[in-house]
Amino acid sequence: MSKLRAGLIGLGAMGRNHARVLSNLDGVELVGVVDPAGDTTGTLRAPVVPELSDLLALGVDYVVVACPTALHEPIGLELAANGVCALIEKPLAQSVDAATRLVEAFETAGLVAGVGHIERYNPALQSLRTRLEAGELGEVFQVVTRRQGPFPHRIADVGVVMDLATHDIDLTAWVTGQQYASVAARTVSRSGRLHEDMVAVVGQLADGTMVNHLVNWLSPLKERSTVVTGDKGCFVADTLTADLTFYANAAIDTEWEALRAFRGVAEGDMVRFAIPKREPLLVEHERFRDAVEGKESDIVTLRQGLRTVQVAAALLESASDGKVVSVATSGSDAEPALR
C-alpha cells in the first residue's frame, strides 16, 4: 500500500516533536513542513517551505497544524477548502466563533479532522478511564487537577486558560464521560503579559460531579496531577511519569480510638499499577493516521474540541464577571459516556 502523504505547519517546540514522530510513523511519509524561519537545526529530511500554498503544491493527504493558536482558523479553513484532512493542535481555536467555523468547514467538506488533546493518550489516564468504566471507584464524587510550571515564552497569543487549562477540561470530560454544566473561575496576571497566567476553577459536571482545576505558569515546580475521588477510594494519575495509583477506603476499621478520630475516613490498601507506557504523541498520531485511512479510530473530534473551547470561554467569562457561568452545549458532541 502507498504511504499517506503528511505535512506539518510550525516548527516550534511542539512542532518539532510532531516532525520527529511523523518522520518515523509507519504508513506515513512527511513530505513537507511550513515555517517562515526554515529549518534552523538542519535536521529535517523533508523540505521546509515558507507558505501553506507551497505545501499544498507538494500534494498532501493530511496536515498537522502546530502553529500559534491565532492562526488555526485561517490555516484550517484553507486546508478544508482544499480537501485536506487536519490534526489541529489544542486548543482548536482562540474563540468559540472561530472553533465553530472550523467545525462547520471540515464537516461540510466531509473531511477527517481532529484536535491534539494529547492527554487522552497518556497511559495513566487511559488506564484510569478504563478502571472508572469498570466501576472500580463506584460513584465518582470529585475530579481535581493541578497543572503548573514555569512560563513558556513561546506562548504569546493566548493565556493559561486557553493554552494549558484546556488539557484539564478535555481530560476531565473524557475520563468521566460527562460534559461540564457550570463553572466559576478566578484569574490573575503576574508576569506582565496581556493574558492571564493563573486560574483557579470550581465546576460541576452534568451528573453532579464536582471539579477543581488549579493551573498556572508561575511556579518553578512542574506538576501534572489528576485525582479522582469516589465511594471506594481515589485514583491519582501523574501524567508526567504516567503513573497511576489507587488509594482504597479501608474495609477493616481500626480499634485504635485516637488514630481513628484523627484519620477520619479509614485508609486502605495503596496500589501503584504497572501499565504499558507508550509515548502519547505517537499513539495520537497512530490513531489519526488510522482515521484518515478510513479505519475505526478513537480521535478527538472537532466538535469535542469545540466543547472544550466553550468551557474555556466560560471560565474567562466567569473570571471577568465574578459569576457562575452555565456552559452552553451548542450542539457539540458529548463525550462517550462510561458504561
XYZ file of C-alpha atoms in Angstrom:
339
model
C 0.000 0.000 0.000
C 1.185 3.551 -0.726
C 2.001 5.735 2.231
C -0.136 8.662 3.325
C 1.467 11.975 2.456
C 1.575 14.187 5.554
C 2.520 17.818 6.040
C 3.314 19.868 9.117
C 2.788 23.551 9.861
C 5.021 25.035 12.550
C 8.467 24.128 13.871
C 8.156 25.388 17.416
C 8.753 23.151 20.429
C 5.623 21.066 19.795
C 6.041 21.187 16.029
C 9.484 19.597 16.221
C 8.041 16.756 18.284
C 5.387 16.252 15.623
C 8.105 16.251 12.957
C 10.063 13.602 14.851
C 7.046 11.301 15.139
C 5.821 11.880 11.575
C 9.295 11.136 10.190
C 9.154 7.625 11.654
C 5.430 6.814 11.571
C 4.512 3.562 9.823
C 2.444 4.109 6.704
C 3.160 7.840 6.566
C 5.659 9.994 4.689
C 6.394 13.519 5.899
C 6.604 15.336 2.571
C 6.891 18.953 3.659
C 6.901 21.456 6.513
C 5.739 25.080 6.601
C 7.737 27.538 8.705
C 8.820 31.015 7.587
C 12.025 30.684 9.655
C 13.035 27.495 7.859
C 14.793 24.535 9.465
C 17.131 26.251 11.900
C 18.661 22.956 13.028
C 19.174 21.417 9.608
C 17.973 18.045 10.850
C 14.750 17.588 8.891
C 14.689 15.253 5.918
C 11.566 16.879 4.486
C 11.710 20.227 2.679
C 10.744 23.327 4.678
C 8.687 25.853 2.710
C 7.522 29.354 3.663
C 3.830 29.228 2.726
C 0.898 26.819 3.038
C 0.351 27.087 -0.726
C 3.848 25.651 -1.234
C 2.968 22.670 0.956
C -0.329 22.076 -0.846
C 1.563 22.073 -4.141
C 3.575 19.080 -2.909
C 0.369 17.030 -2.567
C -0.722 16.046 0.948
C -3.399 13.760 2.373
C -3.378 15.412 5.784
C -1.615 18.179 7.673
C -0.689 18.611 11.333
C -1.272 22.214 12.421
C 1.171 23.186 15.195
C 1.413 26.948 14.696
C 0.222 29.713 17.099
C -3.427 29.364 18.116
C -4.437 32.609 16.395
C -3.509 31.046 13.041
C -5.519 27.840 13.492
C -8.682 29.250 11.943
C -7.298 30.727 8.694
C -4.997 27.758 8.105
C -7.687 25.216 8.960
C -10.216 26.890 6.664
C -7.718 26.853 3.797
C -6.987 23.165 4.366
C -10.704 22.334 4.392
C -11.250 24.349 1.206
C -8.502 22.313 -0.480
C -9.880 18.932 0.642
C -7.057 18.187 3.108
C -7.628 16.394 6.430
C -6.145 18.056 9.521
C -4.925 17.311 13.013
C -5.013 20.689 14.771
C -3.082 21.224 17.989
C -5.100 22.188 21.035
C -6.889 24.433 21.594
C -8.897 24.128 18.392
C -9.103 27.916 18.132
C -8.807 31.015 20.293
C -12.578 31.691 20.375
C -15.856 29.807 20.235
C -16.818 31.512 16.957
C -13.536 30.563 15.296
C -13.778 26.979 16.538
C -17.363 26.751 15.264
C -16.316 27.905 11.799
C -13.613 25.233 11.694
C -16.094 22.530 12.704
C -18.537 23.603 10.012
C -15.862 23.829 7.315
C -14.467 20.334 7.832
C -17.912 18.767 8.298
C -19.219 20.407 5.126
C -16.188 19.114 3.222
C -16.622 15.611 4.680
C -13.011 15.502 5.868
C -11.393 13.731 8.807
C -10.234 16.309 11.344
C -9.154 16.101 14.962
C -7.704 18.094 17.839
C -4.387 17.310 19.508
C -5.547 16.848 23.094
C -2.577 14.623 23.866
C -3.516 13.838 27.482
C -6.196 11.434 26.242
C -3.350 9.181 25.114
C -1.378 9.340 28.362
C -1.088 5.752 29.680
C -2.068 6.745 33.223
C -5.266 8.477 32.083
C -6.163 5.740 29.622
C -5.870 3.184 32.429
C -7.836 5.470 34.761
C -10.736 5.794 32.325
C -10.816 2.029 31.778
C -10.966 1.457 35.531
C -13.700 4.041 36.006
C -15.601 2.376 33.176
C -15.319 -0.933 35.034
C -16.781 0.623 38.194
C -13.626 0.186 40.271
C -14.235 3.528 42.021
C -18.002 3.251 42.314
C -19.778 6.597 42.153
C -17.424 9.446 41.225
C -17.621 12.416 43.598
C -14.852 14.774 42.509
C -12.105 15.354 39.926
C -9.194 17.574 40.983
C -6.368 18.569 38.635
C -3.189 20.544 39.230
C -1.148 21.711 36.245
C 1.588 24.183 36.990
C 5.088 25.064 35.910
C 7.355 27.843 34.583
C 6.143 30.297 31.969
C 6.608 29.065 28.361
C 7.941 32.086 26.479
C 6.799 30.607 23.161
C 3.123 31.225 24.061
C 2.097 34.818 23.314
C -1.364 34.838 21.731
C -3.500 33.203 24.458
C -3.438 32.926 28.239
C -3.130 29.974 30.553
C -6.854 29.152 30.305
C -6.917 28.526 26.551
C -3.417 27.087 26.347
C -2.931 24.959 29.460
C -6.294 24.565 31.194
C -7.841 23.118 28.033
C -5.828 19.968 28.789
C -7.672 19.580 32.104
C -11.064 20.467 30.685
C -10.790 17.835 27.964
C -9.312 15.055 30.110
C -11.899 15.576 32.869
C -14.827 15.320 30.446
C -13.188 12.320 28.772
C -12.275 10.208 31.811
C -15.692 10.752 33.398
C -17.767 10.624 30.209
C -19.567 13.757 31.384
C -19.880 17.273 30.000
C -19.419 20.424 32.065
C -22.628 22.037 33.292
C -21.300 25.154 35.057
C -18.030 26.786 36.070
C -16.714 29.538 38.323
C -13.178 30.854 37.961
C -10.694 33.430 39.199
C -7.666 34.523 37.200
C -4.630 36.723 37.814
C -1.813 38.075 35.653
C 1.502 38.491 37.429
C 4.023 38.143 34.602
C 3.261 41.465 32.918
C 1.654 39.845 29.897
C -1.640 40.781 28.263
C -3.271 37.453 29.185
C -3.883 35.649 32.470
C -1.182 33.345 33.826
C -3.022 31.689 36.744
C -6.541 30.304 37.120
C -8.487 28.563 39.879
C -11.674 26.769 38.847
C -14.634 25.190 40.615
C -17.154 23.476 38.392
C -19.858 20.861 38.116
C -20.364 18.150 35.520
C -23.746 17.137 34.140
C -24.091 14.269 36.635
C -23.255 16.487 39.626
C -19.583 15.537 39.934
C -17.519 18.376 41.411
C -14.392 19.503 39.543
C -11.491 21.679 40.644
C -8.634 22.893 38.461
C -5.542 24.830 39.552
C -3.466 25.914 36.563
C -0.589 28.369 36.349
C 2.580 29.457 34.547
C 4.079 30.981 37.702
C 5.559 28.009 39.551
C 9.130 26.659 39.425
C 7.566 23.292 40.273
C 6.302 21.372 37.257
C 3.271 19.328 38.250
C 0.662 17.379 36.306
C -1.756 15.651 38.670
C -5.292 14.282 38.297
C -7.090 12.947 41.393
C -10.488 11.257 41.061
C -12.331 10.512 44.312
C -15.321 8.201 44.647
C -17.098 6.000 47.148
C -14.437 3.258 47.018
C -11.366 5.480 47.347
C -9.381 7.616 44.926
C -7.158 7.327 41.869
C -4.118 9.550 41.466
C -2.680 9.926 37.964
C 0.701 11.600 37.489
C 0.833 12.380 33.793
C 4.473 13.481 33.902
C 5.562 9.955 34.867
C 2.444 8.154 33.532
C 1.953 6.508 36.931
C -1.483 5.554 38.275
C -2.051 4.847 41.974
C -5.200 3.719 43.775
C -5.877 4.531 47.425
C -8.691 2.320 48.698
C -11.075 3.042 51.519
C -10.388 0.576 54.319
C -12.621 -2.466 54.644
C -11.413 -3.039 58.212
C -11.967 -0.410 60.886
C -9.240 0.420 63.385
C -9.652 -0.266 67.110
C -7.180 2.479 67.984
C -9.668 5.149 69.007
C -7.299 8.134 68.896
C -5.999 7.179 65.464
C -9.473 6.574 64.117
C -10.614 10.007 65.266
C -7.582 11.665 63.712
C -7.726 9.993 60.314
C -11.441 10.238 59.600
C -12.029 8.069 56.529
C -10.019 4.929 57.185
C -7.055 4.233 54.927
C -6.990 1.002 52.987
C -4.541 -0.558 50.564
C -2.446 1.535 48.178
C -1.680 0.064 44.755
C 0.530 1.534 42.034
C -0.394 -0.138 38.793
C 2.135 -1.475 36.325
C 0.879 -0.250 32.955
C 2.417 -0.232 29.461
C 3.899 3.193 28.749
C 3.907 4.168 25.081
C 4.607 7.745 24.050
C 1.266 9.621 23.997
C 2.193 11.670 20.924
C 3.000 8.533 18.943
C -0.320 6.945 19.939
C -2.160 10.143 18.967
C -0.554 10.067 15.519
C -1.315 6.378 15.034
C -4.988 6.954 15.866
C -5.245 9.895 13.484
C -3.461 8.040 10.684
C -5.919 5.175 11.071
C -8.860 7.584 10.919
C -7.555 9.154 7.685
C -7.216 5.649 6.241
C -10.902 5.084 6.959
C -10.413 2.723 9.884
C -12.423 2.941 13.083
C -10.266 5.018 15.412
C -10.581 6.964 18.642
C -9.634 10.563 17.854
C -10.667 13.826 19.496
C -13.264 15.219 17.106
C -13.501 18.896 16.205
C -16.864 19.055 17.947
C -15.307 17.749 21.139
C -12.543 20.314 20.685
C -15.221 22.976 20.261
C -16.816 21.867 23.509
C -13.506 22.373 25.315
C -13.163 25.875 23.851
C -16.719 26.634 25.030
C -15.826 25.629 28.589
C -12.589 27.648 28.476
C -14.532 30.685 27.252
C -16.971 30.203 30.139
C -14.031 30.245 32.574
C -12.826 33.555 31.178
C -16.367 34.962 31.309
C -16.740 33.863 34.928
C -13.392 35.377 35.894
C -14.361 38.654 34.215
C -17.889 38.898 35.657
C -17.363 37.195 39.018
C -20.326 34.880 38.445
C -21.051 31.193 37.986
C -21.470 30.556 34.251
C -23.551 27.808 32.675
C -21.816 26.108 29.766
C -23.762 26.179 26.502
C -23.812 22.948 24.514
C -24.132 24.467 21.011
C -24.941 21.006 19.676
C -21.400 19.723 20.230
C -20.635 16.042 20.649
C -20.971 14.610 24.113
C -18.041 12.695 25.476
C -18.555 8.916 25.282
C -20.380 8.004 28.459
C -18.956 5.468 30.865
C -20.828 2.218 30.774
